[in-house]
PDB file of C-alpha atoms in Angstrom:
ATOM      1  CA  MET A 297     -97.606-146.783  -2.229  1.00 42.00           C
ATOM      2  CA  THR A 298    -100.090-145.709  -4.871  1.00 38.00           C
ATOM      3  CA  ALA A 299    -103.509-144.193  -5.332  1.00 38.00           C
ATOM      4  CA  CYS A 300    -106.220-146.742  -6.048  1.00 43.00           C
ATOM      5  CA  ASN A 301    -109.278-146.623  -8.263  1.00 40.00           C
ATOM      6  CA  ASP A 302    -111.048-148.900  -5.805  1.00 50.00           C
ATOM      7  CA  ILE A 303    -111.283-146.142  -3.232  1.00 52.00           C
ATOM      8  CA  ASP A 304    -114.048-143.664  -3.908  1.00 52.00           C
ATOM      9  CA  ALA A 305    -115.281-140.615  -2.123  1.00 44.00           C
ATOM     10  CA  VAL A 306    -118.787-141.206  -0.872  1.00 45.00           C
ATOM     11  CA  ASP A 307    -120.883-138.571  -2.631  1.00 46.00           C
ATOM     12  CA  HIS A 308    -122.649-135.915  -0.567  1.00 43.00           C
ATOM     13  CA  PRO A 309    -123.889-132.445  -1.524  1.00 44.00           C
ATOM     14  CA  ILE A 310    -121.741-130.487   1.035  1.00 51.00           C
ATOM     15  CA  PRO A 311    -118.020-130.661   0.275  1.00 51.00           C
ATOM     16  CA  VAL A 312    -115.767-131.791   3.111  1.00 70.00           C
ATOM     17  CA  PHE A 313    -112.166-132.846   3.518  1.00 76.00           C
ATOM     18  CA  LYS A 314    -112.260-136.592   3.050  1.00 83.00           C
ATOM     19  CA  THR A 315    -110.074-139.293   4.624  1.00 87.00           C
ATOM     20  CA  ASN A 316    -107.127-140.417   2.512  1.00 90.00           C
ATOM     21  CA  ILE A 317    -106.251-144.116   2.534  1.00 92.00           C
ATOM     22  CA  PRO A 318    -102.711-145.194   1.556  1.00 93.00           C
ATOM     23  CA  VAL A 319    -102.690-148.227  -0.746  1.00 94.00           C
ATOM     24  CA  VAL A 320     -99.875-150.782  -0.974  1.00 94.00           C
ATOM     25  CA  ARG A 321     -99.842-153.252  -3.896  1.00 93.00           C
ATOM     26  CA  LEU A 322     -97.996-156.448  -3.192  1.00 90.00           C
ATOM     27  CA  ASP A 323     -95.913-158.262  -5.831  1.00 90.00           C
ATOM     28  CA  ALA A 324     -97.688-161.246  -7.387  1.00 90.00           C
ATOM     29  CA  THR A 325     -94.562-163.391  -7.449  1.00 91.00           C
ATOM     30  CA  ASP A 326     -93.947-162.749  -3.778  1.00 91.00           C
ATOM     31  CA  ALA A 327     -97.602-163.551  -3.023  1.00 92.00           C
ATOM     32  CA  ALA A 328     -97.312-166.898  -4.725  1.00 93.00           C
ATOM     33  CA  ALA A 329     -94.110-167.718  -2.850  1.00 93.00           C
ATOM     34  CA  PHE A 330     -95.716-166.746   0.479  1.00 93.00           C
ATOM     35  CA  LYS A 331     -98.687-169.005  -0.237  1.00 94.00           C
ATOM     36  CA  TYR A 332     -96.427-171.925  -1.057  1.00 94.00           C
ATOM     37  CA  ASN A 333     -94.248-171.441   2.019  1.00 92.00           C
ATOM     38  CA  VAL A 334     -97.229-171.192   4.368  1.00 93.00           C
ATOM     39  CA  GLU A 335     -99.089-174.203   2.973  1.00 91.00           C
ATOM     40  CA  HIS A 336     -95.977-176.395   3.084  1.00 91.00           C
ATOM     41  CA  ASP A 337     -94.189-175.166   6.215  1.00 92.00           C
ATOM     42  CA  LEU A 338     -97.040-174.472   8.628  1.00 91.00           C
ATOM     43  CA  LYS A 339     -99.381-177.398   8.049  1.00 86.00           C
ATOM     44  CA  GLU A 340     -98.206-179.306  11.098  1.00 87.00           C
ATOM     45  CA  LEU A 341     -98.555-176.258  13.387  1.00 85.00           C
ATOM     46  CA  SER A 342    -102.101-175.636  12.114  1.00 83.00           C
ATOM     47  CA  GLU A 343    -103.084-179.242  12.799  1.00 80.00           C
ATOM     48  CA  LYS A 344    -101.657-179.087  16.324  1.00 80.00           C
ATOM     49  CA  ASP A 345    -103.494-175.773  16.883  1.00 72.00           C
ATOM     50  CA  ALA A 346    -100.234-174.294  18.236  1.00 79.00           C
ATOM     51  CA  ILE A 347    -101.544-170.774  17.898  1.00 78.00           C
ATOM     52  CA  GLU A 348     -98.693-168.741  19.406  1.00 81.00           C
ATOM     53  CA  GLN A 349     -96.031-170.611  17.428  1.00 87.00           C
ATOM     54  CA  PHE A 350     -98.215-170.433  14.297  1.00 86.00           C
ATOM     55  CA  GLN A 351     -98.419-166.677  14.681  1.00 86.00           C
ATOM     56  CA  LYS A 352     -94.642-166.256  15.043  1.00 89.00           C
ATOM     57  CA  GLU A 353     -93.927-168.493  12.067  1.00 91.00           C
ATOM     58  CA  SER A 354     -96.576-166.774   9.936  1.00 91.00           C
ATOM     59  CA  HIS A 355     -95.053-163.380  10.719  1.00 92.00           C
ATOM     60  CA  ALA A 356     -91.562-164.640   9.873  1.00 93.00           C
ATOM     61  CA  ARG A 357     -92.790-165.673   6.418  1.00 92.00           C
ATOM     62  CA  LEU A 358     -94.730-162.448   5.996  1.00 91.00           C
ATOM     63  CA  GLN A 359     -91.577-160.420   6.631  1.00 90.00           C
ATOM     64  CA  GLN A 360     -90.107-162.036   3.486  1.00 87.00           C
ATOM     65  CA  PHE A 361     -93.193-160.847   1.604  1.00 84.00           C
ATOM     66  CA  LEU A 362     -93.658-157.290   2.929  1.00 89.00           C
ATOM     67  CA  SER A 363     -91.114-154.580   2.284  1.00 90.00           C
ATOM     68  CA  ARG A 364     -89.494-152.879   5.244  1.00 89.00           C
ATOM     69  CA  GLU A 365     -91.244-149.663   4.206  1.00 93.00           C
ATOM     70  CA  THR A 366     -94.657-151.371   4.298  1.00 93.00           C
ATOM     71  CA  GLU A 367     -94.047-153.073   7.636  1.00 91.00           C
ATOM     72  CA  SER A 368     -92.829-149.751   9.092  1.00 92.00           C
ATOM     73  CA  LEU A 369     -95.963-148.032   7.805  1.00 93.00           C
ATOM     74  CA  LEU A 370     -98.123-150.653   9.481  1.00 94.00           C
ATOM     75  CA  HIS A 371     -96.186-150.696  12.726  1.00 92.00           C
ATOM     76  CA  ASN A 372     -96.384-146.894  13.015  1.00 93.00           C
ATOM     77  CA  MET A 373    -100.173-147.027  12.924  1.00 92.00           C
ATOM     78  CA  VAL A 374     -99.874-147.829  16.642  1.00 88.00           C
ATOM     79  CA  GLY A 375     -96.401-146.489  17.454  1.00 81.00           C
ATOM     80  CA  ASP A 376     -96.899-142.999  15.943  1.00 87.00           C
ATOM     81  CA  SER A 377     -99.977-141.055  16.931  1.00 84.00           C
ATOM     82  CA  LYS A 378     -99.577-138.803  13.889  1.00 87.00           C
ATOM     83  CA  SER A 379     -99.544-141.702  11.438  1.00 91.00           C
ATOM     84  CA  THR A 380    -102.312-142.860   9.102  1.00 92.00           C
ATOM     85  CA  SER A 381    -105.307-144.575  10.622  1.00 93.00           C
ATOM     86  CA  VAL A 382    -106.157-146.801   7.660  1.00 94.00           C
ATOM     87  CA  VAL A 383    -103.971-148.770   5.192  1.00 95.00           C
ATOM     88  CA  LEU A 384    -105.233-150.931   2.313  1.00 96.00           C
ATOM     89  CA  LEU A 385    -102.973-153.864   1.248  1.00 96.00           C
ATOM     90  CA  LYS A 386    -103.750-155.445  -2.123  1.00 96.00           C
ATOM     91  CA  GLY A 387    -102.549-158.672  -3.614  1.00 94.00           C
ATOM     92  CA  PHE A 388    -102.536-161.245  -0.795  1.00 95.00           C
ATOM     93  CA  PRO A 389    -103.091-164.822  -1.989  1.00 94.00           C
ATOM     94  CA  VAL A 390    -106.378-166.625  -1.302  1.00 92.00           C
ATOM     95  CA  GLU A 391    -107.025-170.350  -0.805  1.00 90.00           C
ATOM     96  CA  ASP A 392    -108.145-172.293  -3.835  1.00 87.00           C
ATOM     97  CA  ASP A 393    -110.951-174.284  -2.191  1.00 82.00           C
ATOM     98  CA  LEU A 394    -113.022-171.806  -0.237  1.00 82.00           C
ATOM     99  CA  PRO A 395    -116.437-173.113   0.870  1.00 78.00           C
ATOM    100  CA  PRO A 396    -119.628-171.300  -0.190  1.00 76.00           C
ATOM    101  CA  THR A 397    -120.634-168.365   1.984  1.00 71.00           C
ATOM    102  CA  LEU A 398    -123.934-167.809   3.773  1.00 65.00           C
ATOM    103  CA  THR A 399    -124.332-171.464   4.635  1.00 64.00           C
ATOM    104  CA  LYS A 400    -126.204-172.678   7.649  1.00 68.00           C
ATOM    105  CA  PRO A 401    -124.841-174.456   9.583  1.00 69.00           C
ATOM    106  CA  PRO A 402    -121.516-172.718   8.816  1.00 66.00           C
ATOM    107  CA  VAL A 403    -118.854-174.619   6.921  1.00 68.00           C
ATOM    108  CA  LYS A 404    -115.249-174.438   8.099  1.00 71.00           C
ATOM    109  CA  LYS A 405    -112.449-173.939   5.626  1.00 71.00           C
ATOM    110  CA  ASN A 406    -109.960-176.695   4.978  1.00 77.00           C
ATOM    111  CA  GLY A 407    -106.992-174.400   4.520  1.00 84.00           C
ATOM    112  CA  PHE A 408    -105.255-172.011   6.860  1.00 88.00           C
ATOM    113  CA  LEU A 409    -103.755-169.403   4.515  1.00 92.00           C
ATOM    114  CA  ALA A 410    -106.114-166.598   5.566  1.00 89.00           C
ATOM    115  CA  GLU A 411    -105.355-167.339   9.227  1.00 88.00           C
ATOM    116  CA  ALA A 412    -101.607-167.163   8.483  1.00 91.00           C
ATOM    117  CA  ILE A 413    -102.084-163.743   6.891  1.00 92.00           C
ATOM    118  CA  LEU A 414    -104.174-162.380   9.737  1.00 89.00           C
ATOM    119  CA  TYR A 415    -102.128-163.862  12.582  1.00 87.00           C
ATOM    120  CA  GLY A 416     -98.886-162.940  10.855  1.00 90.00           C
ATOM    121  CA  MET A 417     -99.936-159.347  10.299  1.00 90.00           C
ATOM    122  CA  ALA A 418    -101.308-159.025  13.835  1.00 88.00           C
ATOM    123  CA  HIS A 419     -97.849-159.977  15.155  1.00 88.00           C
ATOM    124  CA  ILE A 420     -96.655-156.642  13.778  1.00 90.00           C
ATOM    125  CA  TRP A 421     -98.571-154.910  16.579  1.00 89.00           C
ATOM    126  CA  GLY A 422     -98.806-157.511  19.338  1.00 80.00           C
ATOM    127  CA  LYS A 423    -101.129-160.262  20.481  1.00 68.00           C
ATOM    128  CA  THR A 424    -104.161-161.312  18.458  1.00 70.00           C
ATOM    129  CA  ALA A 425    -107.805-161.413  19.552  1.00 62.00           C
ATOM    130  CA  THR A 426    -110.641-162.747  17.403  1.00 59.00           C
ATOM    131  CA  TYR A 427    -114.319-161.990  17.952  1.00 54.00           C
ATOM    132  CA  LYS A 428    -114.597-165.383  19.585  1.00 52.00           C
ATOM    133  CA  ASP A 429    -111.909-164.416  22.081  1.00 53.00           C
ATOM    134  CA  MET A 430    -114.042-161.565  23.468  1.00 49.00           C
ATOM    135  CA  SER A 431    -116.354-162.103  26.414  1.00 44.00           C
ATOM    136  CA  PRO A 432    -120.036-161.535  25.640  1.00 42.00           C
ATOM    137  CA  ALA A 433    -120.009-158.197  27.432  1.00 41.00           C
ATOM    138  CA  MET A 434    -116.580-157.339  25.968  1.00 38.00           C
ATOM    139  CA  LEU A 435    -115.523-156.020  29.390  1.00 33.00           C
ATOM    140  CA  LYS A 436    -112.263-157.939  29.881  1.00 33.00           C
ATOM    141  CA  PRO A 437    -109.011-157.832  27.927  1.00 32.00           C
ATOM    142  CA  PRO A 438    -108.925-160.450  25.170  1.00 33.00           C
ATOM    143  CA  VAL A 439    -106.342-163.203  25.373  1.00 31.00           C
ATOM    144  CA  LEU A 440    -104.765-164.907  22.378  1.00 32.00           C
ATOM    145  CA  GLY A 441    -106.380-168.259  21.761  1.00 34.00           C
ATOM    146  CA  GLU A 442    -108.633-168.050  24.815  1.00 35.00           C
ATOM    147  CA  VAL A 443    -111.583-169.487  22.880  1.00 35.00           C
ATOM    148  CA  GLY A 444    -111.724-171.536  19.718  1.00 43.00           C
ATOM    149  CA  THR A 445    -109.072-172.808  17.350  1.00 48.00           C
ATOM    150  CA  LEU A 446    -107.037-171.469  14.441  1.00 48.00           C
ATOM    151  CA  LYS A 447    -109.779-172.139  11.953  1.00 49.00           C
ATOM    152  CA  ASP A 448    -112.426-170.370  14.065  1.00 48.00           C
ATOM    153  CA  LEU A 449    -111.267-167.061  12.606  1.00 46.00           C
ATOM    154  CA  VAL A 450    -113.410-167.555   9.508  1.00 46.00           C
ATOM    155  CA  THR A 451    -117.092-168.534   9.383  1.00 45.00           C
ATOM    156  CA  THR A 452    -119.455-168.801   6.403  1.00 46.00           C
ATOM    157  CA  ASP A 453    -122.787-167.867   7.990  1.00 46.00           C
ATOM    158  CA  GLN A 454    -122.300-164.118   8.369  1.00 50.00           C
ATOM    159  CA  SER A 455    -123.781-161.658   5.900  1.00 49.00           C
ATOM    160  CA  SER A 456    -122.377-158.261   5.052  1.00 52.00           C
ATOM    161  CA  SER A 457    -125.523-157.142   3.260  1.00 56.00           C
ATOM    162  CA  MET A 458    -126.620-154.787   6.046  1.00 58.00           C
ATOM    163  CA  GLU A 459    -125.804-151.111   5.454  1.00 65.00           C
ATOM    164  CA  LEU A 460    -124.243-149.735   8.622  1.00 72.00           C
ATOM    165  CA  LYS A 461    -123.858-146.195   9.862  1.00 78.00           C
ATOM    166  CA  MET A 462    -120.375-145.047  10.784  1.00 85.00           C
ATOM    167  CA  HIS A 463    -119.255-146.599  14.044  1.00 86.00           C
ATOM    168  CA  ARG A 464    -116.267-147.591  16.149  1.00 86.00           C
ATOM    169  CA  ASP A 465    -116.169-151.300  16.882  1.00 81.00           C
ATOM    170  CA  PHE A 466    -116.631-152.255  20.558  1.00 77.00           C
ATOM    171  CA  ALA A 467    -117.779-148.699  21.291  1.00 78.00           C
ATOM    172  CA  LEU A 468    -119.760-149.917  24.314  1.00 75.00           C
ATOM    173  CA  ALA A 469    -116.664-151.305  26.047  1.00 73.00           C
ATOM    174  CA  PRO A 470    -114.292-149.299  28.238  1.00 72.00           C
ATOM    175  CA  ASP A 471    -111.555-147.729  26.101  1.00 69.00           C
ATOM    176  CA  ALA A 472    -108.829-149.706  27.859  1.00 68.00           C
ATOM    177  CA  ASN A 473    -110.320-152.960  26.599  1.00 69.00           C
ATOM    178  CA  ILE A 474    -110.923-151.980  22.943  1.00 75.00           C
ATOM    179  CA  PRO A 475    -108.526-153.608  20.415  1.00 79.00           C
ATOM    180  CA  GLU A 476    -106.331-151.018  18.699  1.00 85.00           C
ATOM    181  CA  ILE A 477    -106.080-152.551  15.230  1.00 89.00           C
ATOM    182  CA  ARG A 478    -108.774-154.320  13.189  1.00 88.00           C
ATOM    183  CA  LEU A 479    -108.057-156.328  10.037  1.00 90.00           C
ATOM    184  CA  ILE A 480    -110.670-156.936   7.372  1.00 90.00           C
ATOM    185  CA  HIS A 481    -109.530-159.629   4.926  1.00 90.00           C
ATOM    186  CA  CYS A 482    -111.556-160.077   1.722  1.00 90.00           C
ATOM    187  CA  LEU A 483    -111.659-163.714   0.586  1.00 88.00           C
ATOM    188  CA  ARG A 484    -114.566-163.436  -1.827  1.00 86.00           C
ATOM    189  CA  PRO A 485    -115.557-159.996  -3.163  1.00 85.00           C
ATOM    190  CA  ASP A 486    -118.891-158.598  -4.215  1.00 78.00           C
ATOM    191  CA  LYS A 487    -119.241-159.750  -7.826  1.00 78.00           C
ATOM    192  CA  ALA A 488    -121.362-156.779  -8.771  1.00 79.00           C
ATOM    193  CA  ARG A 489    -118.734-154.389  -7.352  1.00 78.00           C
ATOM    194  CA  GLN A 490    -121.449-152.337  -5.668  1.00 78.00           C
ATOM    195  CA  VAL A 491    -120.565-152.867  -2.032  1.00 80.00           C
ATOM    196  CA  GLN A 492    -118.233-150.407  -0.326  1.00 84.00           C
ATOM    197  CA  THR A 493    -116.614-150.519   3.079  1.00 88.00           C
ATOM    198  CA  ARG A 494    -116.692-146.903   4.258  1.00 90.00           C
ATOM    199  CA  VAL A 495    -113.898-145.687   6.489  1.00 93.00           C
ATOM    200  CA  ALA A 496    -113.219-142.284   8.054  1.00 94.00           C
ATOM    201  CA  ASP A 497    -110.378-141.102  10.222  1.00 94.00           C
ATOM    202  CA  GLY A 498    -112.052-139.804  13.381  1.00 94.00           C
ATOM    203  CA  ARG A 499    -109.557-136.990  13.498  1.00 93.00           C
ATOM    204  CA  ASP A 500    -110.767-135.714  10.124  1.00 93.00           C
ATOM    205  CA  VAL A 501    -114.339-135.785  11.408  1.00 95.00           C
ATOM    206  CA  VAL A 502    -113.673-133.958  14.691  1.00 96.00           C
ATOM    207  CA  ARG A 503    -111.606-131.245  12.977  1.00 93.00           C
ATOM    208  CA  GLN A 504    -114.557-130.441  10.700  1.00 94.00           C
ATOM    209  CA  LEU A 505    -117.253-130.645  13.400  1.00 96.00           C
ATOM    210  CA  ASP A 506    -118.721-127.465  14.850  1.00 96.00           C
ATOM    211  CA  PRO A 507    -116.576-126.440  17.872  1.00 96.00           C
ATOM    212  CA  LYS A 508    -119.726-126.233  20.031  1.00 97.00           C
ATOM    213  CA  ASP A 509    -120.579-129.818  19.164  1.00 97.00           C
ATOM    214  CA  VAL A 510    -116.988-130.882  19.892  1.00 97.00           C
ATOM    215  CA  HIS A 511    -117.159-129.239  23.346  1.00 98.00           C
ATOM    216  CA  THR A 512    -120.546-130.836  24.079  1.00 98.00           C
ATOM    217  CA  LEU A 513    -119.385-134.318  23.057  1.00 98.00           C
ATOM    218  CA  ARG A 514    -116.242-133.925  25.148  1.00 98.00           C
ATOM    219  CA  THR A 515    -118.099-132.933  28.311  1.00 98.00           C
ATOM    220  CA  VAL A 516    -121.543-134.587  28.252  1.00 98.00           C
ATOM    221  CA  PRO A 517    -121.663-138.449  28.321  1.00 96.00           C
ATOM    222  CA  VAL A 518    -124.166-140.260  26.182  1.00 96.00           C
ATOM    223  CA  GLN A 519    -125.900-143.592  26.723  1.00 94.00           C
ATOM    224  CA  PHE A 520    -127.063-146.167  24.171  1.00 91.00           C
ATOM    225  CA  ARG A 521    -130.380-147.749  25.006  1.00 92.00           C
ATOM    226  CA  THR A 522    -132.649-150.427  23.634  1.00 90.00           C
ATOM    227  CA  ALA A 523    -136.275-149.679  22.722  1.00 91.00           C
ATOM    228  CA  SER A 524    -137.291-150.649  26.275  1.00 92.00           C
ATOM    229  CA  GLY A 525    -134.861-148.103  27.741  1.00 92.00           C
ATOM    230  CA  GLN A 526    -132.250-150.577  28.948  1.00 91.00           C
ATOM    231  CA  GLN A 527    -128.795-149.019  28.872  1.00 91.00           C
ATOM    232  CA  MET A 528    -126.185-151.048  27.035  1.00 86.00           C
ATOM    233  CA  GLY A 529    -122.577-150.707  28.163  1.00 81.00           C
ATOM    234  CA  CYS A 530    -121.248-147.746  30.079  1.00 81.00           C
ATOM    235  CA  SER A 531    -121.986-144.008  29.649  1.00 89.00           C
ATOM    236  CA  LYS A 532    -119.335-142.598  27.374  1.00 90.00           C
ATOM    237  CA  LEU A 533    -117.938-139.310  26.144  1.00 94.00           C
ATOM    238  CA  VAL A 534    -118.195-139.466  22.364  1.00 95.00           C
ATOM    239  CA  ILE A 535    -114.955-137.458  21.890  1.00 95.00           C
ATOM    240  CA  THR A 536    -111.915-138.134  24.076  1.00 92.00           C
ATOM    241  CA  GLY A 537    -108.165-137.767  23.581  1.00 91.00           C
ATOM    242  CA  SER A 538    -106.218-134.604  23.040  1.00 91.00           C
ATOM    243  CA  GLU A 539    -107.170-131.754  20.741  1.00 91.00           C
ATOM    244  CA  GLU A 540    -104.422-132.816  18.316  1.00 88.00           C
ATOM    245  CA  HIS A 541    -105.329-136.514  18.411  1.00 88.00           C
ATOM    246  CA  PRO A 542    -109.044-136.859  19.208  1.00 92.00           C
ATOM    247  CA  ILE A 543    -110.768-140.226  19.512  1.00 90.00           C
ATOM    248  CA  LEU A 544    -114.360-140.466  18.166  1.00 93.00           C
ATOM    249  CA  SER A 545    -116.658-143.198  19.554  1.00 91.00           C
ATOM    250  CA  LEU A 546    -119.782-143.706  17.462  1.00 92.00           C
ATOM    251  CA  LEU A 547    -122.045-146.754  17.771  1.00 86.00           C
ATOM    252  CA  GLU A 548    -124.205-148.460  15.168  1.00 79.00           C
ATOM    253  CA  ILE A 549    -127.338-148.453  17.326  1.00 78.00           C
ATOM    254  CA  ALA A 550    -129.071-150.815  14.877  1.00 75.00           C
ATOM    255  CA  PHE A 551    -127.008-153.545  16.532  1.00 75.00           C
ATOM    256  CA  LEU A 552    -129.149-152.997  19.649  1.00 80.00           C
ATOM    257  CA  GLY A 553    -132.393-153.765  17.810  1.00 81.00           C
ATOM    258  CA  LYS A 554    -135.347-151.811  16.463  1.00 85.00           C
ATOM    259  CA  GLY A 555    -136.090-148.691  18.471  1.00 90.00           C
ATOM    260  CA  ALA A 556    -132.622-148.328  19.950  1.00 89.00           C
ATOM    261  CA  HIS A 557    -131.586-144.746  20.585  1.00 93.00           C
ATOM    262  CA  VAL A 558    -129.049-142.369  22.093  1.00 94.00           C
ATOM    263  CA  THR A 559    -129.789-140.487  25.300  1.00 95.00           C
ATOM    264  CA  ALA A 560    -127.969-137.887  27.435  1.00 96.00           C
ATOM    265  CA  ASP A 561    -128.704-135.568  30.331  1.00 96.00           C
ATOM    266  CA  ASP A 562    -128.392-132.673  27.925  1.00 97.00           C
ATOM    267  CA  PRO A 563    -130.469-133.003  24.727  1.00 96.00           C
ATOM    268  CA  ALA A 564    -127.804-130.951  22.923  1.00 98.00           C
ATOM    269  CA  ALA A 565    -125.442-133.929  23.277  1.00 98.00           C
ATOM    270  CA  VAL A 566    -127.873-136.160  21.406  1.00 97.00           C
ATOM    271  CA  GLU A 567    -128.209-133.622  18.598  1.00 97.00           C
ATOM    272  CA  ALA A 568    -124.430-133.177  18.457  1.00 97.00           C
ATOM    273  CA  TYR A 569    -123.980-136.962  18.322  1.00 96.00           C
ATOM    274  CA  HIS A 570    -126.232-137.309  15.279  1.00 96.00           C
ATOM    275  CA  ARG A 571    -124.457-134.410  13.524  1.00 96.00           C
ATOM    276  CA  ALA A 572    -121.111-136.114  14.168  1.00 96.00           C
ATOM    277  CA  SER A 573    -122.496-139.387  12.768  1.00 94.00           C
ATOM    278  CA  ASP A 574    -123.775-137.667   9.617  1.00 94.00           C
ATOM    279  CA  LEU A 575    -120.495-135.814   9.110  1.00 95.00           C
ATOM    280  CA  ALA A 576    -118.515-139.041   9.458  1.00 94.00           C
ATOM    281  CA  MET A 577    -120.485-140.499   6.551  1.00 91.00           C
ATOM    282  CA  ARG A 578    -119.588-137.507   4.407  1.00 92.00           C
ATOM    283  CA  VAL A 579    -115.887-137.615   5.363  1.00 93.00           C
ATOM    284  CA  ALA A 580    -115.605-141.359   4.690  1.00 93.00           C
ATOM    285  CA  ALA A 581    -113.838-142.929   1.728  1.00 92.00           C
ATOM    286  CA  GLY A 582    -115.527-145.957   0.204  1.00 90.00           C
ATOM    287  CA  VAL A 583    -113.306-149.015  -0.379  1.00 91.00           C
ATOM    288  CA  LYS A 584    -114.410-151.696  -2.837  1.00 90.00           C
ATOM    289  CA  LEU A 585    -112.572-154.696  -1.439  1.00 92.00           C
ATOM    290  CA  GLU A 586    -111.249-157.253  -3.889  1.00 93.00           C
ATOM    291  CA  GLU A 587    -110.047-160.832  -3.463  1.00 93.00           C
ATOM    292  CA  GLY A 588    -106.968-160.856  -1.251  1.00 94.00           C
ATOM    293  CA  ASP A 589    -107.298-157.293   0.054  1.00 95.00           C
ATOM    294  CA  VAL A 590    -106.526-156.630   3.702  1.00 95.00           C
ATOM    295  CA  LEU A 591    -107.890-153.389   5.168  1.00 95.00           C
ATOM    296  CA  CYS A 592    -105.951-152.367   8.298  1.00 94.00           C
ATOM    297  CA  ILE A 593    -107.885-150.018  10.585  1.00 94.00           C
ATOM    298  CA  HIS A 594    -106.786-148.253  13.754  1.00 92.00           C
ATOM    299  CA  ASN A 595    -109.905-148.807  15.804  1.00 88.00           C
ATOM    300  CA  GLY A 596    -109.066-145.994  18.230  1.00 84.00           C
ATOM    301  CA  ARG A 597    -108.802-143.359  15.533  1.00 89.00           C
ATOM    302  CA  SER A 598    -111.244-144.565  12.846  1.00 92.00           C
ATOM    303  CA  VAL A 599    -114.926-145.148  12.316  1.00 92.00           C
ATOM    304  CA  LEU A 600    -116.330-147.390   9.579  1.00 87.00           C
TER     305      LEU A 600
END
């Protein structure tokens, strides 16, 4: 595990304690062997779309690639509430014939290496859910392979050019139905090396938030509404969990369209929410993802 020059503190005038992200660099020889084994051993499973078996076999080959120390670090992200909330893995192999991005209609990949990495890693923690597995309202537990096929994990018509405020993915859904771990796999990086993925451990944010704001956000639910006033999702407490292990639920309200806003019965809760959102941006570390990087994020304890 090493420090990494690709992780930068996001500059702000008021100093804060920033989130630390462990970095694991994977051996290039092992990466090449993993790529060879996957492409030669799992081709038939990918063509049959045998998702559950593909996941098990991908994980088996990944175990030959990851050290026991690294797999234990990843596993403990869920098994140990005191563990790190974010881990950056560097050095995974990438397919040689990726299609161009931002194409409409989207172009599917020919290979399945990225899927083997994501499914294999997800097996460390349990069953896999992709965005296409979630119901539109995201109100039911996702089921492995419920919708789509192996190669539906990756599309080429999505842009990452929008700058987002700090948020917890699926923040509108009930906590019981929110996936615990998110994986962001970089297949093609930003050539200008200007784009950062900002990540903050929610525990770091809550610990530095004014105690009055913490109390307000623990006791007064907020609602997220469109410009017309329609409430999206359920009313939620922004801070839940224990004092030692708080959970921070922020939403990128831009997803709800122009004019979207936060409401609450107590105006102080709205003000506290915006202060928490601003603080999260200052606490965040900025990760410049490179080809082959996999960013592992505990979605219950992190905002990005």
